[in-house]
mmCIF file of C-alpha atoms in Angstrom:
data_model
loop_
_atom_site.group_PDB
_atom_site.id
_atom_site.type_symbol
_atom_site.label_atom_id
_atom_site.label_comp_id
_atom_site.label_asym_id
_atom_site.label_seq_id
_atom_site.Cartn_x
_atom_site.Cartn_y
_atom_site.Cartn_z
ATOM 1 C CA MET A 1 52.169 6.004 102.318
ATOM 2 C CA HIS A 2 48.552 5.497 103.211
ATOM 3 C CA GLU A 3 48.452 9.244 103.284
ATOM 4 C CA THR A 4 47.730 9.040 99.470
ATOM 5 C CA MET A 5 44.398 7.498 100.216
ATOM 6 C CA VAL A 6 43.732 10.008 102.940
ATOM 7 C CA ALA A 7 44.542 12.791 100.487
ATOM 8 C CA GLU A 8 42.204 11.435 97.831
ATOM 9 C CA SER A 9 39.351 11.124 100.377
ATOM 10 C CA LEU A 10 40.017 14.666 101.558
ATOM 11 C CA LEU A 11 39.923 15.980 97.901
ATOM 12 C CA VAL A 12 36.454 14.341 97.384
ATOM 13 C CA THR A 13 35.071 15.684 100.688
ATOM 14 C CA ILE A 14 36.414 19.171 100.181
ATOM 15 C CA SER A 15 35.249 19.228 96.549
ATOM 16 C CA THR A 16 31.723 18.280 97.604
ATOM 17 C CA GLU A 17 31.612 21.074 100.280
ATOM 18 C CA ALA A 18 33.127 23.556 97.811
ATOM 19 C CA ALA A 19 30.365 22.731 95.294
ATOM 20 C CA LYS A 20 27.748 23.424 97.972
ATOM 21 C CA GLN A 21 29.265 26.714 98.915
ATOM 22 C CA ASN A 22 30.192 27.619 95.390
ATOM 23 C CA ALA A 23 33.457 29.105 96.607
ATOM 24 C CA LYS A 24 37.114 28.383 96.468
ATOM 25 C CA PRO A 25 38.512 26.426 99.465
ATOM 26 C CA VAL A 26 41.728 27.933 100.872
ATOM 27 C CA ILE A 27 42.493 26.110 104.149
ATOM 28 C CA ALA A 28 41.449 22.727 105.506
ATOM 29 C CA ARG A 29 41.770 21.924 109.226
ATOM 30 C CA ILE A 30 42.295 18.310 110.019
ATOM 31 C CA SER A 31 42.691 16.477 113.354
ATOM 32 C CA CYS A 32 43.914 12.971 113.858
ATOM 33 C CA GLY A 33 44.920 10.541 116.584
ATOM 34 C CA THR A 34 48.278 8.966 117.062
ATOM 35 C CA LEU A 35 47.192 5.564 115.710
ATOM 36 C CA ASN A 36 46.167 7.070 112.295
ATOM 37 C CA ALA A 37 49.937 7.340 111.841
ATOM 38 C CA ILE A 38 49.673 10.492 109.685
ATOM 39 C CA ASN A 39 53.033 12.047 108.653
ATOM 40 C CA ASP A 40 52.290 15.781 107.854
ATOM 41 C CA GLU A 41 54.928 16.137 105.275
ATOM 42 C CA VAL A 42 53.825 13.060 103.357
ATOM 43 C CA LEU A 43 50.093 14.045 103.614
ATOM 44 C CA ARG A 44 50.852 17.600 102.321
ATOM 45 C CA PHE A 45 53.003 16.239 99.499
ATOM 46 C CA ALA A 46 50.262 13.738 98.422
ATOM 47 C CA PHE A 47 47.543 16.374 98.661
ATOM 48 C CA GLU A 48 49.509 18.828 96.666
ATOM 49 C CA ALA A 49 50.218 16.140 93.919
ATOM 50 C CA ILE A 50 46.626 14.991 93.514
ATOM 51 C CA THR A 51 44.976 18.489 93.734
ATOM 52 C CA LYS A 52 46.898 19.891 90.763
ATOM 53 C CA GLY A 53 44.435 21.259 88.248
ATOM 54 C CA THR A 54 41.585 20.959 90.749
ATOM 55 C CA LEU A 55 39.715 23.684 92.700
ATOM 56 C CA CYS A 56 41.689 22.528 95.638
ATOM 57 C CA GLU A 57 45.034 23.303 94.139
ATOM 58 C CA GLY A 58 47.117 25.514 96.399
ATOM 59 C CA MET A 59 45.119 24.811 99.527
ATOM 60 C CA LYS A 60 46.786 24.805 102.812
ATOM 61 C CA LEU A 61 46.434 21.889 105.261
ATOM 62 C CA GLU A 62 46.542 22.554 108.964
ATOM 63 C CA ILE A 63 46.987 19.217 110.843
ATOM 64 C CA GLU A 64 46.388 18.853 114.515
ATOM 65 C CA HIS A 65 47.626 15.728 116.245
ATOM 66 C CA LYS A 66 45.610 14.576 119.305
ATOM 67 C CA PRO A 67 47.579 12.579 121.855
ATOM 68 C CA MET A 68 46.776 9.011 122.684
ATOM 69 C CA GLN A 69 45.156 8.900 126.156
ATOM 70 C CA GLY A 70 45.017 6.355 128.874
ATOM 71 C CA GLN A 71 42.845 6.040 132.085
ATOM 72 C CA CYS A 72 44.535 4.828 135.265
ATOM 73 C CA LYS A 73 42.777 1.964 136.886
ATOM 74 C CA ASN A 74 44.337 2.837 140.179
ATOM 75 C CA CYS A 75 43.626 6.594 140.502
ATOM 76 C CA ASN A 76 41.204 7.182 137.550
ATOM 77 C CA GLU A 77 43.453 9.906 136.147
ATOM 78 C CA ILE A 78 43.061 10.457 132.376
ATOM 79 C CA PHE A 79 46.578 11.136 131.031
ATOM 80 C CA LYS A 80 48.509 11.550 127.755
ATOM 81 C CA ILE A 81 50.311 8.351 126.748
ATOM 82 C CA ASP A 82 54.069 8.658 126.469
ATOM 83 C CA LEU A 83 55.142 5.604 124.525
ATOM 84 C CA SER A 84 58.621 5.707 125.991
ATOM 85 C CA CYS A 85 57.255 5.630 129.500
ATOM 86 C CA LEU A 86 53.928 3.697 129.716
ATOM 87 C CA LYS A 87 52.528 4.610 133.138
ATOM 88 C CA CYS A 88 50.075 6.960 134.792
ATOM 89 C CA SER A 89 51.458 10.497 134.935
ATOM 90 C CA LYS A 90 49.808 11.108 138.308
ATOM 91 C CA CYS A 91 50.420 7.955 140.477
ATOM 92 C CA GLY A 92 52.914 5.990 138.241
ATOM 93 C CA SER A 93 50.697 2.838 138.047
ATOM 94 C CA GLU A 94 51.236 0.699 134.965
ATOM 95 C CA ASP A 95 47.621 -0.636 135.172
ATOM 96 C CA PHE A 96 45.698 1.621 132.728
ATOM 97 C CA LYS A 97 43.115 1.414 130.002
ATOM 98 C CA LEU A 98 43.944 2.707 126.562
ATOM 99 C CA LEU A 99 41.207 5.195 125.601
ATOM 100 C CA PRO A 100 39.823 5.198 121.937
ATOM 101 C CA ASP A 101 42.164 7.066 119.682
ATOM 102 C CA ALA A 102 40.924 10.254 117.992
ATOM 103 C CA PRO A 103 39.517 9.701 114.528
ATOM 104 C CA LEU A 104 40.858 11.293 111.439
ATOM 105 C CA LEU A 105 38.551 14.261 110.992
ATOM 106 C CA LEU A 106 38.075 17.042 108.499
ATOM 107 C CA GLU A 107 37.157 19.671 111.077
ATOM 108 C CA GLU A 108 36.741 22.884 109.140
ATOM 109 C CA ILE A 109 37.303 24.518 105.740
ATOM 110 C CA GLU A 110 37.985 28.156 105.062
ATOM 111 C CA PHE A 111 36.618 29.597 101.803
ATOM 112 C CA GLN A 112 37.513 32.669 99.865
ATOM 113 C CA THR A 113 34.990 35.392 100.027
ATOM 114 C CA GLU A 114 33.751 36.415 96.560
ATOM 115 C CA GLN A 115 35.147 39.600 95.421
ATOM 116 C CA MET B 1 37.399 34.402 103.998
ATOM 117 C CA TYR B 2 34.843 32.460 105.962
ATOM 118 C CA LYS B 3 34.740 29.101 107.831
ATOM 119 C CA VAL B 4 32.555 26.211 107.328
ATOM 120 C CA ASN B 5 32.363 23.515 110.011
ATOM 121 C CA VAL B 6 32.542 20.151 108.516
ATOM 122 C CA GLY B 7 33.282 17.571 111.221
ATOM 123 C CA LYS B 8 33.339 14.688 108.811
ATOM 124 C CA ARG B 9 35.475 11.491 109.129
ATOM 125 C CA ILE B 10 37.951 11.717 106.259
ATOM 126 C CA LEU B 11 37.986 7.930 105.671
ATOM 127 C CA SER B 12 34.182 7.747 105.816
ATOM 128 C CA ALA B 13 33.985 6.216 102.291
ATOM 129 C CA ASN B 14 36.198 3.338 103.517
ATOM 130 C CA GLU B 15 34.344 3.074 106.731
ATOM 131 C CA GLU B 16 30.972 2.684 104.953
ATOM 132 C CA TYR B 17 32.354 -0.311 103.034
ATOM 133 C CA ALA B 18 33.843 -1.657 106.308
ATOM 134 C CA LEU B 19 30.477 -1.438 107.907
ATOM 135 C CA LYS B 20 28.826 -3.320 104.926
ATOM 136 C CA ASN B 21 31.456 -6.060 105.245
ATOM 137 C CA SER B 22 30.981 -6.265 109.021
ATOM 138 C CA GLN B 23 27.238 -6.474 108.624
ATOM 139 C CA LEU B 24 27.508 -9.249 106.079
ATOM 140 C CA LEU B 25 30.008 -11.234 108.189
ATOM 141 C CA THR B 26 27.969 -10.804 111.392
ATOM 142 C CA GLU B 27 24.625 -11.825 109.666
ATOM 143 C CA GLN B 28 26.275 -14.997 108.250
ATOM 144 C CA LYS B 29 28.170 -15.604 111.483
ATOM 145 C CA LYS B 30 31.577 -15.862 109.834
ATOM 146 C CA LEU B 31 34.805 -15.210 111.598
ATOM 147 C CA CYS B 32 37.078 -12.877 109.567
ATOM 148 C CA LEU B 33 40.644 -12.149 110.660
ATOM 149 C CA ASN B 34 42.902 -9.575 109.096
ATOM 150 C CA MET B 35 46.532 -10.587 109.164
ATOM 151 C CA ILE B 36 48.930 -7.703 109.419
ATOM 152 C CA SER B 37 52.786 -7.829 109.422
ATOM 153 C CA SER B 38 55.953 -6.756 107.665
ATOM 154 C CA PRO B 39 56.827 -8.451 104.360
ATOM 155 C CA GLY B 40 58.522 -11.806 104.945
ATOM 156 C CA SER B 41 57.052 -12.653 108.506
ATOM 157 C CA GLY B 42 55.607 -15.814 107.066
ATOM 158 C CA LYS B 43 51.874 -14.975 106.736
ATOM 159 C CA THR B 44 51.198 -17.152 103.746
ATOM 160 C CA THR B 45 53.169 -20.039 105.187
ATOM 161 C CA ILE B 46 51.116 -19.694 108.451
ATOM 162 C CA LEU B 47 47.818 -19.635 106.512
ATOM 163 C CA ALA B 48 48.779 -22.682 104.393
ATOM 164 C CA ARG B 49 49.790 -24.637 107.488
ATOM 165 C CA THR B 50 46.668 -23.454 109.413
ATOM 166 C CA ILE B 51 44.399 -24.552 106.617
ATOM 167 C CA SER B 52 46.005 -28.038 106.407
ATOM 168 C CA ASP B 53 46.014 -28.535 110.173
ATOM 169 C CA LEU B 54 42.417 -27.660 110.377
ATOM 170 C CA LYS B 55 41.159 -29.184 107.168
ATOM 171 C CA ASP B 56 38.768 -31.633 108.705
ATOM 172 C CA LYS B 57 37.544 -29.192 111.419
ATOM 173 C CA ILE B 58 36.818 -25.755 109.862
ATOM 174 C CA LYS B 59 36.551 -24.495 106.371
ATOM 175 C CA ILE B 60 38.716 -21.600 105.542
ATOM 176 C CA GLY B 61 38.868 -19.123 102.599
ATOM 177 C CA VAL B 62 41.441 -16.417 102.049
ATOM 178 C CA ILE B 63 41.545 -13.013 100.557
ATOM 179 C CA GLU B 64 45.119 -12.239 99.503
ATOM 180 C CA GLY B 65 46.386 -8.627 99.239
ATOM 181 C CA ASP B 66 49.622 -7.931 97.370
ATOM 182 C CA ILE B 67 50.942 -5.120 95.443
ATOM 183 C CA GLN B 68 51.494 -7.460 92.352
ATOM 184 C CA THR B 69 51.256 -11.157 91.447
ATOM 185 C CA GLU B 70 48.956 -14.137 92.102
ATOM 186 C CA ILE B 71 51.840 -15.937 93.920
ATOM 187 C CA ASP B 72 50.242 -16.034 97.360
ATOM 188 C CA ALA B 73 46.698 -17.001 96.135
ATOM 189 C CA GLU B 74 48.260 -19.961 94.188
ATOM 190 C CA ARG B 75 50.034 -21.042 97.414
ATOM 191 C CA ILE B 76 46.681 -20.986 99.217
ATOM 192 C CA ARG B 77 44.853 -22.747 96.293
ATOM 193 C CA ALA B 78 47.438 -25.588 96.441
ATOM 194 C CA THR B 79 45.967 -26.417 99.836
ATOM 195 C CA LYS B 80 42.443 -26.719 98.106
ATOM 196 C CA ALA B 81 41.073 -23.644 100.032
ATOM 197 C CA PRO B 82 39.418 -20.948 97.953
ATOM 198 C CA ALA B 83 41.496 -17.819 97.511
ATOM 199 C CA ILE B 84 40.824 -14.474 95.948
ATOM 200 C CA GLN B 85 43.868 -12.345 95.018
ATOM 201 C CA ILE B 86 43.653 -8.537 95.129
ATOM 202 C CA ASN B 87 46.520 -6.592 93.496
ATOM 203 C CA THR B 88 46.731 -3.103 94.959
ATOM 204 C CA ASP B 89 49.017 -1.848 92.137
ATOM 205 C CA GLY B 90 51.288 0.056 94.474
ATOM 206 C CA ALA B 91 48.971 0.764 97.309
ATOM 207 C CA CYS B 92 50.401 -0.232 100.632
ATOM 208 C CA HIS B 93 47.274 -1.497 102.243
ATOM 209 C CA LEU B 94 43.884 -3.136 101.422
ATOM 210 C CA SER B 95 40.677 -1.055 101.374
ATOM 211 C CA ALA B 96 37.261 -2.088 102.628
ATOM 212 C CA ALA B 97 35.877 -1.650 99.085
ATOM 213 C CA GLN B 98 38.416 -4.190 97.740
ATOM 214 C CA VAL B 99 37.567 -6.667 100.423
ATOM 215 C CA ASN B 100 33.821 -6.155 99.744
ATOM 216 C CA SER B 101 34.213 -7.272 96.176
ATOM 217 C CA ALA B 102 36.447 -10.146 97.162
ATOM 218 C CA LEU B 103 33.786 -11.346 99.650
ATOM 219 C CA GLU B 104 31.330 -11.440 96.840
ATOM 220 C CA ASN B 105 33.613 -13.739 94.879
ATOM 221 C CA LEU B 106 34.313 -16.149 97.789
ATOM 222 C CA PRO B 107 31.910 -19.025 98.496
ATOM 223 C CA ILE B 108 31.397 -17.653 101.955
ATOM 224 C CA ASN B 109 28.269 -19.793 102.604
ATOM 225 C CA ASP B 110 30.597 -22.772 102.662
ATOM 226 C CA LEU B 111 33.128 -21.269 104.907
ATOM 227 C CA ASP B 112 33.613 -20.825 108.675
ATOM 228 C CA LEU B 113 36.595 -18.580 108.669
ATOM 229 C CA ILE B 114 37.903 -15.975 106.206
ATOM 230 C CA PHE B 115 41.453 -14.803 106.497
ATOM 231 C CA ILE B 116 42.439 -11.548 104.950
ATOM 232 C CA GLU B 117 46.202 -11.459 104.296
ATOM 233 C CA ASN B 118 46.940 -7.767 104.058
ATOM 234 C CA VAL B 119 49.775 -6.133 102.111
ATOM 235 C CA GLY B 120 53.089 -6.712 103.981
ATOM 236 C CA ASN B 121 53.426 -3.442 105.929
ATOM 237 C CA LEU B 122 53.380 -2.823 109.671
ATOM 238 C CA VAL B 123 51.975 0.722 109.524
ATOM 239 C CA CYS B 124 49.434 1.560 106.868
ATOM 240 C CA PRO B 125 47.114 -1.497 106.907
ATOM 241 C CA SER B 126 46.445 -0.828 110.593
ATOM 242 C CA ALA B 127 44.787 2.552 109.701
ATOM 243 C CA PHE B 128 42.140 1.056 107.485
ATOM 244 C CA GLU B 129 39.264 -0.791 109.005
ATOM 245 C CA LEU B 130 38.127 -3.619 106.596
ATOM 246 C CA GLY B 131 34.971 -4.736 108.558
ATOM 247 C CA GLU B 132 36.868 -7.764 109.909
ATOM 248 C CA THR B 133 36.059 -9.474 113.207
ATOM 249 C CA GLY B 134 39.599 -8.801 114.440
ATOM 250 C CA LYS B 135 43.172 -8.147 113.457
ATOM 251 C CA ILE B 136 46.035 -10.543 113.905
ATOM 252 C CA ALA B 137 49.575 -8.993 114.201
ATOM 253 C CA VAL B 138 52.353 -11.366 112.958
ATOM 254 C CA LEU B 139 55.926 -10.787 113.939
ATOM 255 C CA SER B 140 58.765 -13.087 113.050
ATOM 256 C CA VAL B 141 61.809 -13.380 115.424
ATOM 257 C CA ALA B 142 64.311 -12.183 112.895
ATOM 258 C CA GLU B 143 62.580 -8.756 112.853
ATOM 259 C CA GLY B 144 63.711 -7.971 116.423
ATOM 260 C CA ASP B 145 61.905 -7.793 119.754
ATOM 261 C CA ASP B 146 61.396 -4.026 119.662
ATOM 262 C CA LYS B 147 58.629 -4.028 117.173
ATOM 263 C CA PRO B 148 55.627 -3.803 119.562
ATOM 264 C CA ALA B 149 57.245 -0.795 121.182
ATOM 265 C CA LYS B 150 58.066 0.923 117.862
ATOM 266 C CA TYR B 151 54.845 0.206 116.053
ATOM 267 C CA PRO B 152 52.172 0.691 118.723
ATOM 268 C CA SER B 153 49.234 1.044 116.364
ATOM 269 C CA ILE B 154 48.935 -2.538 115.045
ATOM 270 C CA PHE B 155 49.839 -4.172 118.373
ATOM 271 C CA SER B 156 47.382 -2.094 120.313
ATOM 272 C CA LYS B 157 44.506 -2.915 117.879
ATOM 273 C CA SER B 158 45.058 -6.669 117.465
ATOM 274 C CA LYS B 159 43.016 -9.456 118.888
ATOM 275 C CA ALA B 160 46.005 -11.784 118.811
ATOM 276 C CA MET B 161 49.655 -11.847 117.889
ATOM 277 C CA LEU B 162 51.604 -14.656 116.288
ATOM 278 C CA ILE B 163 55.346 -14.708 117.023
ATOM 279 C CA ASN B 164 56.595 -16.816 114.051
ATOM 280 C CA LYS B 165 59.805 -18.561 113.207
ATOM 281 C CA ILE B 166 60.515 -19.577 116.837
ATOM 282 C CA ASP B 167 62.413 -22.552 115.377
ATOM 283 C CA LEU B 168 65.242 -20.110 114.620
ATOM 284 C CA LEU B 169 65.703 -19.331 118.285
ATOM 285 C CA GLY B 170 66.867 -22.785 119.080
ATOM 286 C CA ALA B 171 68.782 -23.350 115.772
ATOM 287 C CA GLY B 172 72.053 -21.975 117.022
ATOM 288 C CA VAL B 173 71.472 -18.801 114.982
ATOM 289 C CA GLN B 174 72.542 -15.548 116.486
ATOM 290 C CA ILE B 175 69.247 -13.727 116.968
ATOM 291 C CA ASP B 176 68.833 -11.211 119.750
ATOM 292 C CA PHE B 177 65.143 -11.751 120.446
ATOM 293 C CA ASP B 178 63.640 -11.641 123.890
ATOM 294 C CA ILE B 179 60.288 -13.128 123.638
ATOM 295 C CA GLU B 180 59.296 -12.026 127.150
ATOM 296 C CA ARG B 181 60.072 -8.406 126.185
ATOM 297 C CA VAL B 182 57.769 -8.743 123.140
ATOM 298 C CA LYS B 183 54.963 -10.089 125.253
ATOM 299 C CA THR B 184 55.306 -7.409 127.951
ATOM 300 C CA ASP B 185 55.547 -4.538 125.435
ATOM 301 C CA ALA B 186 52.545 -5.749 123.528
ATOM 302 C CA ARG B 187 50.445 -6.201 126.743
ATOM 303 C CA LYS B 188 51.331 -2.699 128.007
ATOM 304 C CA LEU B 189 49.058 -1.291 125.207
ATOM 305 C CA ASN B 190 46.816 -4.251 124.808
ATOM 306 C CA LYS B 191 45.979 -6.110 128.052
ATOM 307 C CA GLY B 192 43.753 -8.760 126.326
ATOM 308 C CA ILE B 193 45.938 -9.648 123.352
ATOM 309 C CA GLU B 194 46.341 -13.433 122.815
ATOM 310 C CA ILE B 195 49.976 -14.357 122.031
ATOM 311 C CA PHE B 196 50.997 -17.504 120.204
ATOM 312 C CA PRO B 197 54.658 -18.313 119.612
ATOM 313 C CA ILE B 198 54.732 -20.607 116.642
ATOM 314 C CA SER B 199 56.787 -22.013 113.874
ATOM 315 C CA ALA B 200 54.655 -22.513 110.699
ATOM 316 C CA LYS B 201 57.751 -24.454 109.312
ATOM 317 C CA THR B 202 58.082 -27.143 112.079
ATOM 318 C CA GLY B 203 54.530 -26.844 113.382
ATOM 319 C CA GLU B 204 55.583 -25.956 116.907
ATOM 320 C CA GLY B 205 52.833 -23.997 118.776
ATOM 321 C CA MET B 206 50.393 -24.356 115.815
ATOM 322 C CA ALA B 207 48.000 -26.557 117.976
ATOM 323 C CA ASP B 208 47.288 -23.705 120.448
ATOM 324 C CA TRP B 209 46.711 -21.206 117.656
ATOM 325 C CA CYS B 210 44.426 -23.642 115.867
ATOM 326 C CA ASP B 211 42.452 -24.433 119.113
ATOM 327 C CA TRP B 212 42.006 -20.700 119.603
ATOM 328 C CA LEU B 213 40.651 -20.350 116.050
ATOM 329 C CA ARG B 214 38.189 -23.170 116.523
ATOM 330 C CA LYS B 215 36.984 -21.563 119.844
ATOM 331 C CA GLU B 216 36.505 -18.185 118.087
ATOM 332 C CA VAL B 217 34.498 -19.841 115.327
ATOM 333 C CA LYS B 218 32.370 -21.585 117.908
ATOM 334 C CA LYS B 219 31.769 -18.364 119.906
ATOM 335 C CA LEU B 220 30.274 -16.716 116.781
ATOM 336 C CA ARG B 221 27.830 -19.581 116.183
ATOM 337 C CA ALA B 222 26.622 -19.682 119.776
#
């Protein structure tokens, strides 16, 4: 349920950007890492609920999940972490370093062009 | 339609407060540990026991996070340690801004170590940096030994893990809990994690945990 706070922060950031652009935001593109534990459905629901009656009402959220990555200490391969099978995808070594998880980012906003 | 590149961290407002907290704690050389677990793992009991076991050695203050009530802060105050209660009114985690104002109300000059007891929840609190020195994951044996595998976020980010209520394992209670599995799973994602099996009730294992805390406090002062 921490998605509510994420939605609130999104609303603030998008509203600030919309004021600068003086335009209506239509789509927000977000990216996040695995450890941010973002559930798309919950985030969309929270965002829809808190944007009612604001300039952001009706906006679409596009959410990209970036995989957790590890770097093998044996062969140096950088690989996607599969939580059900924690080993290097190339050489099978279990000796790897967890790479920093992708941050929760507002990548891009699409605005409506004035008519 | 036209696109605007933003590239902004969504939780930057929280991160700004976390940075303030971290700067304050670093300047004052205070150790600050953020305790995260499911409800009922025994965080408050662990804290009360830790405070009394270390009472002549290090001074501890506590920031208590709960959805409602002062119950936990009162349990801490009964040990004579200062405690600030934050009620989140429904929110499932503490924010850095809440911790910032709690730090202002704690006598931190007189303290060596500040514990933050986060809202009982194994998922959400791990996504919000508070500016703490480190996170401590708490797991009690009745919750099952699959938790590090199922909740990778908190176990991969923690400096240490406490496995609490180990007295139940020898009490003739039927609990399927393989402590070695927990250790192995936690270390798969977090090689350096310190692991302390304890019972805050009987005191078993508390000495190692307390020694580690004293070492961490010393490290900051060096």
